[in-house]
PDB file of C-alpha atoms in Angstrom:
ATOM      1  CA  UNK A  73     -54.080 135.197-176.083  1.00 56.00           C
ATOM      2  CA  UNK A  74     -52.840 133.061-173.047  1.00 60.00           C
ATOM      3  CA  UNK A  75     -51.903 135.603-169.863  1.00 66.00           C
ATOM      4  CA  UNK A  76     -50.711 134.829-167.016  1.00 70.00           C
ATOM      5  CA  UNK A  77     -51.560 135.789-163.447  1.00 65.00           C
ATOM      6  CA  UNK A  78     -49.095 136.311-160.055  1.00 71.00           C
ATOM      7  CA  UNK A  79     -49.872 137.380-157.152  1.00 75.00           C
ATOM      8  CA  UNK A  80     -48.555 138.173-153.860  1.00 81.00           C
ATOM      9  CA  UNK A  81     -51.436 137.625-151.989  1.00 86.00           C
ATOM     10  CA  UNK A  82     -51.831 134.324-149.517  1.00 91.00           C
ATOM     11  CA  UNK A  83     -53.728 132.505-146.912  1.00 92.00           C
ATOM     12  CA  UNK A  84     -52.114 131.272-143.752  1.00 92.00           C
ATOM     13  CA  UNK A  85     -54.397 128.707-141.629  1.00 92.00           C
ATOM     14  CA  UNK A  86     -54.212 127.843-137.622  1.00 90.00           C
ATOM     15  CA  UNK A  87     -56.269 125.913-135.517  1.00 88.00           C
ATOM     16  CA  UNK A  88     -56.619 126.054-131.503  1.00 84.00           C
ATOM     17  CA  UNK A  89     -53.148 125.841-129.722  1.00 83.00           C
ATOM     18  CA  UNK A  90     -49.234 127.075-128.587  1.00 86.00           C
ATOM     19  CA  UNK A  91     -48.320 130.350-130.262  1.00 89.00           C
ATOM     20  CA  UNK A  92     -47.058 129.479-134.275  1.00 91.00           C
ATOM     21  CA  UNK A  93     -44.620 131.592-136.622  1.00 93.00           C
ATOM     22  CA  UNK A  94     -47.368 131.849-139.896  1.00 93.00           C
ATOM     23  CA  UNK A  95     -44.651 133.612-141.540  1.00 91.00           C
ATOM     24  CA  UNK A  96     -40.854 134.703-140.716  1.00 93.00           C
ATOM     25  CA  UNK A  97     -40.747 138.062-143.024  1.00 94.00           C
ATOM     26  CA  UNK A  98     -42.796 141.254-144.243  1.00 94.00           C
ATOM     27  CA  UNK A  99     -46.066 140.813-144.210  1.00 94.00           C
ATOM     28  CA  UNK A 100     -49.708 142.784-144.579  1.00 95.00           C
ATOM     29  CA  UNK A 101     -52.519 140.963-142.895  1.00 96.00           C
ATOM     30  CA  UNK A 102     -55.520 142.467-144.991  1.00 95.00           C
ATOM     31  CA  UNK A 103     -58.537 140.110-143.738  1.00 96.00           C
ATOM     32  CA  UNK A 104     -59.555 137.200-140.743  1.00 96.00           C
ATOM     33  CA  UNK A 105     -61.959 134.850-140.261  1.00 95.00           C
ATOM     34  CA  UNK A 106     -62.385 132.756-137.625  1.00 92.00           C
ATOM     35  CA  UNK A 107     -64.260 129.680-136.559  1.00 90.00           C
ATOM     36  CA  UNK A 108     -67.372 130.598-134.257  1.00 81.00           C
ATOM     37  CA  UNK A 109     -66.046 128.445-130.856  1.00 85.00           C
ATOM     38  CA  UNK A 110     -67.115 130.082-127.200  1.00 84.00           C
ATOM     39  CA  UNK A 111     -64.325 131.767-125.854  1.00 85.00           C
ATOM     40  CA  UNK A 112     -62.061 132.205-128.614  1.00 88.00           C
ATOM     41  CA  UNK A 113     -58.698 134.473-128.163  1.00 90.00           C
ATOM     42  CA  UNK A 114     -56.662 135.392-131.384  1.00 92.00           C
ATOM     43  CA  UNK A 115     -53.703 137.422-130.928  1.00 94.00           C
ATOM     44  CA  UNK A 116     -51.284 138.601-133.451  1.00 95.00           C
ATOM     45  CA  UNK A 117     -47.656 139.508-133.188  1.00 97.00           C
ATOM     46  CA  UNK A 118     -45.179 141.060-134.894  1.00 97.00           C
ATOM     47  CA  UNK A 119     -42.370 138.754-134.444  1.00 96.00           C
ATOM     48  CA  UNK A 120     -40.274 136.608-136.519  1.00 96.00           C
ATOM     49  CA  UNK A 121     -39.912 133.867-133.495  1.00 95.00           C
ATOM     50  CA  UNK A 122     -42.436 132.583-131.299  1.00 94.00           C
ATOM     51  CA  UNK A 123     -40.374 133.292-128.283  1.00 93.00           C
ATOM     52  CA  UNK A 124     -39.936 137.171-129.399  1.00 93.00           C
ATOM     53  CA  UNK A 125     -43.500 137.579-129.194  1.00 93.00           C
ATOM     54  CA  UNK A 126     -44.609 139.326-125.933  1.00 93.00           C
ATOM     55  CA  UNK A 127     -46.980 142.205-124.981  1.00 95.00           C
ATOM     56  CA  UNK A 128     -44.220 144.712-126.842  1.00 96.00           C
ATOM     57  CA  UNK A 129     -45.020 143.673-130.507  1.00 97.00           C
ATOM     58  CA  UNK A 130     -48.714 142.799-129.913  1.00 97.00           C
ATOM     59  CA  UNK A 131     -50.528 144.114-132.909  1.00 96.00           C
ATOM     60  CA  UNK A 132     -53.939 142.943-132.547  1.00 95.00           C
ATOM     61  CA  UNK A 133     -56.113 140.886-130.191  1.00 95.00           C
ATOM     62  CA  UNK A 134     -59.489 139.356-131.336  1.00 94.00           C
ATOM     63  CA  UNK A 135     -61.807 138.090-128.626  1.00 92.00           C
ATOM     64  CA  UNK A 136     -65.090 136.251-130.334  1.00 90.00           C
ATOM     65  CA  UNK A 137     -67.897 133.636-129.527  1.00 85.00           C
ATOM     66  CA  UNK A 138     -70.034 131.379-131.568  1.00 86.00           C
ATOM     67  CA  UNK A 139     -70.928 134.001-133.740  1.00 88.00           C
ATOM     68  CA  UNK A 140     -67.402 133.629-135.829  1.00 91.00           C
ATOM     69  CA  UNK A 141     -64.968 136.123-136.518  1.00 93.00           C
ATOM     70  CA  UNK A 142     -64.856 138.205-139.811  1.00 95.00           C
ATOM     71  CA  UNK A 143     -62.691 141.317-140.481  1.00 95.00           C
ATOM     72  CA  UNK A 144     -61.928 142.911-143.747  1.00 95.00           C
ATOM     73  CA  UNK A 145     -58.902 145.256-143.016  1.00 94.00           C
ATOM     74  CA  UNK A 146     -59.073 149.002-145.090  1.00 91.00           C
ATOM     75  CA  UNK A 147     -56.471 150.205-147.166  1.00 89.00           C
ATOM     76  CA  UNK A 148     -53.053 148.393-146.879  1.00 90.00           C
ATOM     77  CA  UNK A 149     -53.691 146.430-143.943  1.00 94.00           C
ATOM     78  CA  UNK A 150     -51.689 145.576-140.616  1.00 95.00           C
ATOM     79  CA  UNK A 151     -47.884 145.923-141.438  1.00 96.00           C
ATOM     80  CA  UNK A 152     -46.047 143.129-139.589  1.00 96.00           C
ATOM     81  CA  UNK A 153     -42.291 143.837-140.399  1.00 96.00           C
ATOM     82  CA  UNK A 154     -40.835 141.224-138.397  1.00 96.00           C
ATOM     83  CA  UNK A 155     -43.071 138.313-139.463  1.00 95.00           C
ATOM     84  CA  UNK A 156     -46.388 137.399-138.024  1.00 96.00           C
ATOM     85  CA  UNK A 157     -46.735 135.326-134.988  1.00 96.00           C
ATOM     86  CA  UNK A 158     -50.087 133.306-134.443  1.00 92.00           C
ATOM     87  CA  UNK A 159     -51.664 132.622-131.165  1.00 92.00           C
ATOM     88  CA  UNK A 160     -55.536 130.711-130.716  1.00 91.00           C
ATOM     89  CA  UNK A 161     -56.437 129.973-127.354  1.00 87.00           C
ATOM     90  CA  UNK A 162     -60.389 127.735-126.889  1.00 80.00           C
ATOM     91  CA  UNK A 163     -61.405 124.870-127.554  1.00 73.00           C
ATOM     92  CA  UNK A 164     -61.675 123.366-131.505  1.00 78.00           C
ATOM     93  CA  UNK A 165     -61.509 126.996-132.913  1.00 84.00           C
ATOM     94  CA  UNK A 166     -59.485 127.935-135.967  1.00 90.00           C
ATOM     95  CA  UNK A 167     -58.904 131.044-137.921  1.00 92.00           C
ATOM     96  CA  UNK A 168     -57.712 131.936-141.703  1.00 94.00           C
ATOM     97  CA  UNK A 169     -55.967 135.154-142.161  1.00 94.00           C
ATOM     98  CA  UNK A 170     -55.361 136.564-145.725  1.00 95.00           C
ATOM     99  CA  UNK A 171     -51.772 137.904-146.358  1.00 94.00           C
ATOM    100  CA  UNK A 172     -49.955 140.268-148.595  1.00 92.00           C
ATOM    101  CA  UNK A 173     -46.378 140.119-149.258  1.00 81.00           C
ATOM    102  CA  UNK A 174     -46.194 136.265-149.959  1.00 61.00           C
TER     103      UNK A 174
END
């Protein structure tokens, strides 16, 4: 019996660099992991633009080293209703973020 499987989960990918629109609608960010790089910033907005996205919509900031950056978010994850707005500041770093409501 052939089946077939859909699902509205994603991954969005960013390296180090200028703020990025990942996605322009509804989305649940349910888990991150990052590249281990010294001084690595990750913010996340809730923004559909890159130039809406200011200290009013921040929705999470991740500050982490060398040792990486994992985080499994419980339950239904961070509701971005606008669209989520990327933003990696260091040197060679990048960060995956897995997504619901692709």
């Amino acid at each position: 019996m052939a089946t077939s499987f859909s699902s509205d989960q994603t991954t969005l990918q960013k390296d180090t660099g200028t703020a990025t629109v990942m996605r322009a609608a509804r989305t649940r960010v349910t888990s991150i992991q990052g590249k281990g790089i010294a001084g690595s910033v990750l913010t996340l907005h809730d923004s559909a633009t890159t130039g809406g996205a200011g200290a009013g919509n921040l929705k999470a900031t991740y500050k982490y080293g060398t040792e990486g950056l994992e985080v499994y978010v419980p339950g239904s994850g961070i509701l971005f209703k606008d669209g989520v707005v990327f933003n990696l500041a260091g040197t060679g770093g990048s960060v995956t973020v897995t997504i619901t409501g692709a």
